[in-house]
Tab-separated table of N, CA and C in Angstrom:
chain	number	residue	atom	x	y	z
X	1	UNK	N	104.163	91.690	99.390
X	1	UNK	CA	105.020	92.017	100.523
X	1	UNK	C	104.170	92.078	101.823
X	2	UNK	N	102.914	92.384	101.671
X	2	UNK	CA	102.026	92.444	102.925
X	2	UNK	C	101.933	91.083	103.550
X	3	UNK	N	101.773	90.059	102.788
X	3	UNK	CA	101.717	88.689	103.361
X	3	UNK	C	102.941	88.336	104.118
X	4	UNK	N	104.099	88.700	103.545
X	4	UNK	CA	105.402	88.458	104.190
X	4	UNK	C	105.532	89.248	105.489
X	5	UNK	N	105.021	90.496	105.435
X	5	UNK	CA	105.115	91.281	106.736
X	5	UNK	C	104.226	90.665	107.796
X	6	UNK	N	103.004	90.265	107.424
X	6	UNK	CA	102.100	89.707	108.471
X	6	UNK	C	102.689	88.412	108.949
X	7	UNK	N	103.251	87.572	108.047
X	7	UNK	CA	103.938	86.322	108.513
X	7	UNK	C	105.053	86.605	109.464
X	8	UNK	N	105.896	87.604	109.166
X	8	UNK	CA	107.017	87.949	110.049
X	8	UNK	C	106.431	88.529	111.414
X	9	UNK	N	105.389	89.269	111.344
X	9	UNK	CA	104.807	89.830	112.606
X	9	UNK	C	104.333	88.653	113.514
X	10	UNK	N	103.736	87.651	112.897
X	10	UNK	CA	103.261	86.478	113.673
X	10	UNK	C	104.506	85.698	114.178
X	11	UNK	N	105.518	85.527	113.363
X	11	UNK	CA	106.728	84.755	113.836
X	11	UNK	C	107.432	85.539	114.875
X	12	UNK	N	107.477	86.909	114.793
X	12	UNK	CA	108.095	87.650	115.839
X	12	UNK	C	107.382	87.536	117.162
X	13	UNK	N	106.050	87.581	117.074
X	13	UNK	CA	105.233	87.454	118.306
X	13	UNK	C	105.469	86.033	118.924
X	14	UNK	N	105.478	84.999	118.077
X	14	UNK	CA	105.611	83.638	118.486
X	14	UNK	C	107.017	83.373	119.129
X	15	UNK	N	108.091	83.905	118.439
X	15	UNK	CA	109.459	83.732	118.966
X	15	UNK	C	109.613	84.524	120.264
X	16	UNK	N	108.999	85.684	120.321
X	16	UNK	CA	109.068	86.519	121.580
X	16	UNK	C	108.440	85.806	122.661
X	17	UNK	N	107.246	85.219	122.485
X	17	UNK	CA	106.578	84.435	123.517
X	17	UNK	C	107.364	83.225	123.979
X	18	UNK	N	107.982	82.572	122.990
X	18	UNK	CA	108.822	81.397	123.369
X	18	UNK	C	110.074	81.842	124.117
X	19	UNK	N	110.706	82.966	123.770
X	19	UNK	CA	111.878	83.452	124.441
X	19	UNK	C	111.532	83.708	125.889
X	20	UNK	N	110.347	84.288	126.096
X	20	UNK	CA	109.916	84.637	127.431
X	20	UNK	C	109.331	83.424	128.223
X	21	UNK	N	108.458	82.702	127.598
X	21	UNK	CA	107.679	81.634	128.282
X	21	UNK	C	108.452	80.358	128.443
X	22	UNK	N	109.340	79.985	127.524
X	22	UNK	CA	110.053	78.721	127.671
X	22	UNK	C	111.446	78.935	128.156
X	23	UNK	N	112.119	79.930	127.548
X	23	UNK	CA	113.540	80.225	127.917
X	23	UNK	C	113.746	81.268	129.039
X	24	UNK	N	112.691	81.992	129.377
X	24	UNK	CA	112.796	83.030	130.424
X	24	UNK	C	113.888	83.990	130.133
X	25	UNK	N	114.031	84.449	128.908
X	25	UNK	CA	115.104	85.396	128.488
X	25	UNK	C	114.516	86.645	127.827
X	26	UNK	N	113.320	86.983	128.128
X	26	UNK	CA	112.732	88.187	127.591
X	26	UNK	C	113.419	89.477	128.063
X	27	UNK	N	113.665	90.455	127.233
X	27	UNK	CA	114.203	91.726	127.606
X	27	UNK	C	113.042	92.679	127.956
X	28	UNK	N	111.836	92.224	127.882
X	28	UNK	CA	110.646	93.072	128.164
X	28	UNK	C	110.191	93.006	129.620
X	29	UNK	N	110.740	92.025	130.346
X	29	UNK	CA	110.354	91.862	131.743
X	29	UNK	C	111.515	91.745	132.667
X	30	UNK	N	111.347	92.100	133.973
X	30	UNK	CA	112.443	92.104	134.904
X	30	UNK	C	113.092	90.726	135.079
X	31	UNK	N	112.240	89.718	135.117
X	31	UNK	CA	112.745	88.398	135.362
X	31	UNK	C	112.957	87.573	134.080
X	32	UNK	N	112.594	88.116	132.939
X	32	UNK	CA	112.788	87.463	131.704
X	32	UNK	C	111.718	86.551	131.285
X	33	UNK	N	110.616	86.510	132.123
X	33	UNK	CA	109.469	85.637	131.795
X	33	UNK	C	108.364	86.366	131.104
X	34	UNK	N	107.265	85.627	130.941
X	34	UNK	CA	106.084	86.154	130.224
X	34	UNK	C	105.389	87.238	131.001
X	35	UNK	N	104.970	88.266	130.398
X	35	UNK	CA	104.196	89.311	131.034
X	35	UNK	C	103.010	89.662	130.009
X	36	UNK	N	101.805	89.546	130.567
X	36	UNK	CA	100.645	89.766	129.635
X	36	UNK	C	100.673	91.188	129.151
X	37	UNK	N	101.099	92.170	129.955
X	37	UNK	CA	101.089	93.525	129.514
X	37	UNK	C	102.119	93.736	128.330
X	38	UNK	N	103.286	93.134	128.404
X	38	UNK	CA	104.246	93.225	127.336
X	38	UNK	C	103.695	92.563	126.055
X	39	UNK	N	103.089	91.443	126.212
X	39	UNK	CA	102.449	90.769	124.992
X	39	UNK	C	101.332	91.628	124.394
X	40	UNK	N	100.536	92.238	125.246
X	40	UNK	CA	99.430	93.096	124.755
X	40	UNK	C	100.017	94.297	123.985
X	41	UNK	N	101.060	94.926	124.597
X	41	UNK	CA	101.676	96.097	123.973
X	41	UNK	C	102.277	95.676	122.586
X	42	UNK	N	102.863	94.530	122.488
X	42	UNK	CA	103.418	94.033	121.218
X	42	UNK	C	102.359	93.923	120.216
X	43	UNK	N	101.144	93.339	120.591
X	43	UNK	CA	100.102	93.147	119.697
X	43	UNK	C	99.566	94.490	119.217
X	44	UNK	N	99.421	95.451	120.128
X	44	UNK	CA	98.907	96.812	119.824
X	44	UNK	C	99.896	97.495	118.841
X	45	UNK	N	101.185	97.362	119.029
X	45	UNK	CA	102.197	97.935	118.135
X	45	UNK	C	102.030	97.376	116.717
X	46	UNK	N	101.882	96.074	116.658
X	46	UNK	CA	101.686	95.404	115.340
X	46	UNK	C	100.435	95.887	114.682
X	47	UNK	N	99.362	96.008	115.486
X	47	UNK	CA	98.143	96.493	114.864
X	47	UNK	C	98.206	97.893	114.355
X	48	UNK	N	98.898	98.801	115.036
X	48	UNK	CA	99.100	100.225	114.594
X	48	UNK	C	99.973	100.147	113.416
X	49	UNK	N	100.991	99.361	113.349
X	49	UNK	CA	101.884	99.288	112.197
X	49	UNK	C	101.039	98.886	110.973
X	50	UNK	N	100.169	97.956	111.065
X	50	UNK	CA	99.330	97.552	109.931
X	50	UNK	C	98.421	98.644	109.502
X	51	UNK	N	97.873	99.428	110.435
X	51	UNK	CA	97.077	100.578	110.165
X	51	UNK	C	97.872	101.640	109.393
X	52	UNK	N	99.176	101.830	109.758
X	52	UNK	CA	99.996	102.707	109.028
X	52	UNK	C	100.277	102.243	107.626
X	53	UNK	N	100.397	100.961	107.454
X	53	UNK	CA	100.583	100.397	106.118
X	53	UNK	C	99.378	100.715	105.282
X	54	UNK	N	98.194	100.545	105.903
X	54	UNK	CA	96.887	100.844	105.149
X	54	UNK	C	96.831	102.314	104.774
X	55	UNK	N	97.251	103.166	105.662
X	55	UNK	CA	97.202	104.618	105.325
X	55	UNK	C	98.211	104.968	104.233
X	56	UNK	N	99.391	104.364	104.293
X	56	UNK	CA	100.360	104.530	103.220
X	56	UNK	C	99.891	104.047	101.839
X	57	UNK	N	99.140	102.973	101.914
X	57	UNK	CA	98.535	102.475	100.682
X	57	UNK	C	97.514	103.442	100.108
X	58	UNK	N	96.717	103.969	100.989
X	58	UNK	CA	95.744	105.007	100.574
X	58	UNK	C	96.422	106.247	100.070
X	59	UNK	N	97.582	106.585	100.642
X	59	UNK	CA	98.380	107.804	100.134
X	59	UNK	C	98.819	107.458	98.777
X	60	UNK	N	99.354	106.256	98.525
X	60	UNK	CA	99.755	105.885	97.135
X	60	UNK	C	98.580	105.985	96.121
X	61	UNK	N	97.343	105.602	96.552
X	61	UNK	CA	96.241	105.699	95.608
X	61	UNK	C	95.957	107.163	95.253
X	62	UNK	N	96.035	108.003	96.298
X	62	UNK	CA	95.768	109.445	96.074
X	62	UNK	C	96.855	110.002	95.173
X	63	UNK	N	98.138	109.654	95.453
X	63	UNK	CA	99.229	110.229	94.697
X	63	UNK	C	99.481	109.624	93.333
X	64	UNK	N	98.866	108.483	93.179
X	64	UNK	CA	99.081	107.779	91.913
X	64	UNK	C	100.472	107.092	91.842
X	65	UNK	N	100.963	106.650	92.983
X	65	UNK	CA	102.299	106.021	93.022
X	65	UNK	C	102.136	104.673	93.735
X	66	UNK	N	103.277	104.034	93.865
X	66	UNK	CA	103.310	102.717	94.615
X	66	UNK	C	104.524	102.559	95.543
X	67	UNK	N	105.283	103.649	95.651
X	67	UNK	CA	106.496	103.589	96.465
X	67	UNK	C	106.303	103.842	97.919
X	68	UNK	N	105.250	104.654	98.299
X	68	UNK	CA	105.115	105.028	99.714
X	68	UNK	C	104.789	103.767	100.562
X	69	UNK	N	103.796	102.991	100.121
X	69	UNK	CA	103.412	101.766	100.843
X	69	UNK	C	104.580	100.734	100.857
X	70	UNK	N	105.239	100.547	99.764
X	70	UNK	CA	106.390	99.667	99.668
X	70	UNK	C	107.494	100.054	100.614
X	71	UNK	N	107.762	101.333	100.693
X	71	UNK	CA	108.819	101.781	101.605
X	71	UNK	C	108.455	101.541	103.059
X	72	UNK	N	107.150	101.812	103.406
X	72	UNK	CA	106.682	101.654	104.784
X	72	UNK	C	106.735	100.108	105.133
X	73	UNK	N	106.262	99.269	104.245
X	73	UNK	CA	106.302	97.835	104.512
X	73	UNK	C	107.718	97.329	104.595
X	74	UNK	N	108.597	97.824	103.743
X	74	UNK	CA	110.039	97.385	103.765
X	74	UNK	C	110.616	97.764	105.141
X	75	UNK	N	110.314	98.975	105.622
X	75	UNK	CA	110.863	99.413	106.922
X	75	UNK	C	110.333	98.542	108.103
X	76	UNK	N	109.068	98.262	108.083
X	76	UNK	CA	108.478	97.452	109.086
X	76	UNK	C	109.031	96.032	108.988
X	77	UNK	N	109.213	95.500	107.759
X	77	UNK	CA	109.701	94.113	107.525
X	77	UNK	C	111.051	93.985	108.102
X	78	UNK	N	111.899	94.956	107.861
X	78	UNK	CA	113.297	94.942	108.366
X	78	UNK	C	113.260	94.867	109.969
X	79	UNK	N	112.400	95.722	110.542
X	79	UNK	CA	112.193	95.745	111.987
X	79	UNK	C	111.813	94.402	112.492
X	80	UNK	N	110.770	93.789	111.854
X	80	UNK	CA	110.371	92.485	112.311
X	80	UNK	C	111.464	91.419	112.188
X	81	UNK	N	112.163	91.407	111.070
X	81	UNK	CA	113.257	90.473	110.884
X	81	UNK	C	114.333	90.620	111.919
X	82	UNK	N	114.647	91.853	112.276
X	82	UNK	CA	115.644	92.126	113.263
X	82	UNK	C	115.238	91.564	114.639
X	83	UNK	N	113.929	91.855	114.941
X	83	UNK	CA	113.322	91.341	116.210
X	83	UNK	C	113.330	89.727	116.257
X	84	UNK	N	113.018	89.144	115.130
X	84	UNK	CA	113.005	87.610	115.068
X	84	UNK	C	114.411	87.165	115.297
X	85	UNK	N	115.394	87.729	114.660
X	85	UNK	CA	116.762	87.252	114.821
X	85	UNK	C	117.192	87.505	116.340
X	86	UNK	N	116.819	88.608	116.924
X	86	UNK	CA	117.105	88.785	118.307
X	86	UNK	C	116.530	87.794	119.163
X	87	UNK	N	115.268	87.435	118.937
X	87	UNK	CA	114.562	86.410	119.726
X	87	UNK	C	115.271	85.026	119.497
X	88	UNK	N	115.620	84.712	118.262
X	88	UNK	CA	116.312	83.436	118.030
X	88	UNK	C	117.655	83.405	118.823
X	89	UNK	N	118.293	84.529	118.855
X	89	UNK	CA	119.608	84.585	119.621
X	89	UNK	C	119.360	84.344	121.072
X	90	UNK	N	118.304	84.916	121.600
X	90	UNK	CA	117.920	84.820	123.019
X	90	UNK	C	117.699	83.280	123.369
X	91	UNK	N	117.163	82.608	122.353
X	91	UNK	CA	116.805	81.159	122.560
X	91	UNK	C	118.007	80.230	122.158
X	92	UNK	N	119.089	80.877	121.751
X	92	UNK	CA	120.266	80.020	121.359
X	92	UNK	C	120.194	79.384	120.017
X	93	UNK	N	119.263	79.807	119.158
X	93	UNK	CA	119.138	79.236	117.832
X	93	UNK	C	120.050	80.013	116.900
X	94	UNK	N	120.915	79.289	116.201
X	94	UNK	CA	121.818	80.026	115.289
X	94	UNK	C	121.001	80.653	114.091
X	95	UNK	N	121.436	81.845	113.703
X	95	UNK	CA	120.816	82.570	112.558
X	95	UNK	C	121.689	82.293	111.323
X	96	UNK	N	121.074	81.676	110.295
X	96	UNK	CA	121.846	81.461	109.054
X	96	UNK	C	122.351	82.774	108.418
X	97	UNK	N	123.568	82.679	107.869
X	97	UNK	CA	124.136	83.879	107.245
X	97	UNK	C	123.269	84.388	106.076
X	98	UNK	N	122.555	83.492	105.383
X	98	UNK	CA	121.747	83.796	104.282
X	98	UNK	C	120.634	84.837	104.804
X	99	UNK	N	120.084	84.463	105.995
X	99	UNK	CA	118.994	85.350	106.567
X	99	UNK	C	119.565	86.623	106.982
X	100	UNK	N	120.682	86.654	107.703
X	100	UNK	CA	121.252	87.903	108.084
X	100	UNK	C	121.636	88.816	106.861
X	101	UNK	N	122.111	88.137	105.826
X	101	UNK	CA	122.462	88.870	104.592
X	101	UNK	C	121.231	89.434	103.936
X	102	UNK	N	120.092	88.704	103.938
X	102	UNK	CA	118.911	89.175	103.383
X	102	UNK	C	118.306	90.413	104.166
X	103	UNK	N	118.444	90.287	105.486
X	103	UNK	CA	118.031	91.403	106.342
X	103	UNK	C	118.853	92.674	106.020
X	104	UNK	N	120.172	92.534	105.851
X	104	UNK	CA	120.971	93.692	105.535
X	104	UNK	C	120.572	94.275	104.182
X	105	UNK	N	120.273	93.399	103.212
X	105	UNK	CA	119.797	93.838	101.904
X	105	UNK	C	118.500	94.641	101.996
X	106	UNK	N	117.618	94.141	102.767
X	106	UNK	CA	116.287	94.852	103.008
X	106	UNK	C	116.483	96.158	103.687
X	107	UNK	N	117.390	96.191	104.662
X	107	UNK	CA	117.741	97.400	105.383
X	107	UNK	C	118.257	98.487	104.405
X	108	UNK	N	119.173	98.017	103.504
X	108	UNK	CA	119.705	98.961	102.469
X	108	UNK	C	118.584	99.510	101.586
X	109	UNK	N	117.760	98.569	101.172
X	109	UNK	CA	116.626	98.964	100.222
X	109	UNK	C	115.737	99.964	100.982
X	110	UNK	N	115.458	99.753	102.204
X	110	UNK	CA	114.598	100.687	102.990
X	110	UNK	C	115.320	101.985	103.144
X	111	UNK	N	116.642	102.044	103.372
X	111	UNK	CA	117.327	103.302	103.447
X	111	UNK	C	117.366	104.049	102.180
X	112	UNK	N	117.530	103.286	101.074
X	112	UNK	CA	117.532	104.014	99.749
X	112	UNK	C	116.238	104.654	99.450
X	113	UNK	N	115.169	103.981	99.913
X	113	UNK	CA	113.860	104.606	99.668
X	113	UNK	C	113.556	105.813	100.483
X	114	UNK	N	114.241	105.869	101.676
X	114	UNK	CA	114.095	107.008	102.555
X	114	UNK	C	114.722	108.280	101.910
X	115	UNK	N	115.757	108.068	101.049
X	115	UNK	CA	116.320	109.189	100.396
X	115	UNK	C	115.375	109.935	99.476
X	116	UNK	N	114.502	109.180	98.848
X	116	UNK	CA	113.500	109.761	97.938
X	116	UNK	C	112.352	110.401	98.620
X	117	UNK	N	112.212	110.199	99.888
X	117	UNK	CA	111.094	110.798	100.690
X	117	UNK	C	111.611	111.982	101.465
X	118	UNK	N	112.076	113.009	100.891
X	118	UNK	CA	112.597	114.182	101.543
X	118	UNK	C	111.563	114.900	102.338
X	119	UNK	N	111.799	115.193	103.584
X	119	UNK	CA	110.827	115.952	104.408
X	119	UNK	C	110.589	117.322	103.782
X	120	UNK	N	109.416	117.845	103.997
X	120	UNK	CA	109.007	119.157	103.503
X	120	UNK	C	109.958	120.240	103.803
X	121	UNK	N	110.385	120.320	105.055
X	121	UNK	CA	111.403	121.439	105.447
X	121	UNK	C	112.660	121.314	104.703
X	122	UNK	N	113.242	120.075	104.531
X	122	UNK	CA	114.415	119.906	103.726
X	122	UNK	C	114.205	120.274	102.271
X	123	UNK	N	113.079	119.934	101.756
X	123	UNK	CA	112.805	120.164	100.374
X	123	UNK	C	112.680	121.671	100.162
X	124	UNK	N	112.030	122.418	101.086
X	124	UNK	CA	111.843	123.863	100.965
X	124	UNK	C	113.242	124.527	101.060
X	125	UNK	N	114.063	124.063	101.960
X	125	UNK	CA	115.414	124.688	102.096
X	125	UNK	C	116.234	124.395	100.808
X	126	UNK	N	116.094	123.187	100.247
X	126	UNK	CA	116.762	122.898	99.021
X	126	UNK	C	116.308	123.768	97.877
X	127	UNK	N	115.002	123.949	97.806
X	127	UNK	CA	114.457	124.838	96.765
X	127	UNK	C	114.897	126.272	96.950
X	128	UNK	N	114.976	126.749	98.197
X	128	UNK	CA	115.454	128.153	98.418
X	128	UNK	C	116.964	128.271	98.016
X	129	UNK	N	117.734	127.297	98.309
X	129	UNK	CA	119.097	127.277	97.948
X	129	UNK	C	119.291	127.295	96.437
X	130	UNK	N	118.547	126.516	95.761
X	130	UNK	CA	118.592	126.535	94.286
X	130	UNK	C	118.196	127.799	93.723
X	131	UNK	N	117.149	128.449	94.317
X	131	UNK	CA	116.667	129.700	93.876
X	131	UNK	C	117.714	130.742	94.004
X	132	UNK	N	118.386	130.821	95.202
X	132	UNK	CA	119.484	131.736	95.438
X	132	UNK	C	120.616	131.611	94.494
X	133	UNK	N	121.011	130.346	94.258
X	133	UNK	CA	122.094	130.068	93.266
X	133	UNK	C	121.725	130.527	91.870
X	134	UNK	N	120.517	130.334	91.479
X	134	UNK	CA	120.003	130.799	90.188
X	134	UNK	C	120.076	132.264	90.088
X	135	UNK	N	119.648	132.942	91.157
X	135	UNK	CA	119.652	134.453	91.224
X	135	UNK	C	121.071	134.970	91.094
X	136	UNK	N	122.051	134.264	91.774
X	136	UNK	CA	123.456	134.694	91.662
X	136	UNK	C	123.971	134.530	90.242
X	137	UNK	N	123.589	133.487	89.634
X	137	UNK	CA	124.021	133.159	88.209
X	137	UNK	C	123.474	134.281	87.336
X	138	UNK	N	122.217	134.617	87.521
X	138	UNK	CA	121.571	135.636	86.680
X	138	UNK	C	122.250	137.030	86.846
X	139	UNK	N	122.609	137.383	88.067
X	139	UNK	CA	123.329	138.608	88.305
X	139	UNK	C	124.713	138.615	87.650
X	140	UNK	N	125.426	137.449	87.677
X	140	UNK	CA	126.708	137.332	87.067
X	140	UNK	C	126.542	137.568	85.498
X	141	UNK	N	125.516	136.907	85.010
X	141	UNK	CA	125.250	137.019	83.567
X	141	UNK	C	125.005	138.443	83.162
X	142	UNK	N	124.196	139.167	83.952
X	142	UNK	CA	123.847	140.539	83.724
X	142	UNK	C	125.048	141.471	83.696
X	143	UNK	N	125.975	141.193	84.597
X	143	UNK	CA	127.243	141.977	84.735
X	143	UNK	C	128.109	141.733	83.443
X	144	UNK	N	128.080	140.526	82.913
X	144	UNK	CA	128.934	140.244	81.792
X	144	UNK	C	128.338	140.789	80.532
C-alpha cells in the first residue's frame, strides 16, 4: 500500500502543478496560477504525512499489530485520491465512475478502521459505564 500512496502523492502533486501552471485554475492562489510557496507547502505536507506513516509502522511493531499503519495509509490514500480527482475536475478531465467508486470504497474502509481506534477518553468513559452497569447488576442480585 505504501507504493500506491507514494504514487498517488506524486500524481497529486503533478496534477496540482498542471491545474495551476497550464490551466490557471488552482484553488491555492488568488489568480489560479503557480505559486512556489503553495508547491513547497504541498511537498512539506506530503513529507510529514510519510513521516507519520513511518511512526505508525513503528507503533505497529511495538504493539505487535499491523492495523495502525494500514489505517493511516488508507486515510492518506483516500485524501490523495480525492485531491487528484479534484485536480482532474479543475482541468476538465472526466473522472471514470470506477475510480470514484474505488475512492468511496477506500473511504468506507478507512472509516471502518477508525471505529476500532477508540480514543483513550472514550474508552475510559465506556469502561466506567460498563463498571457502573455491572455494579447495578450486582446490587440487584444481592437484593434478590
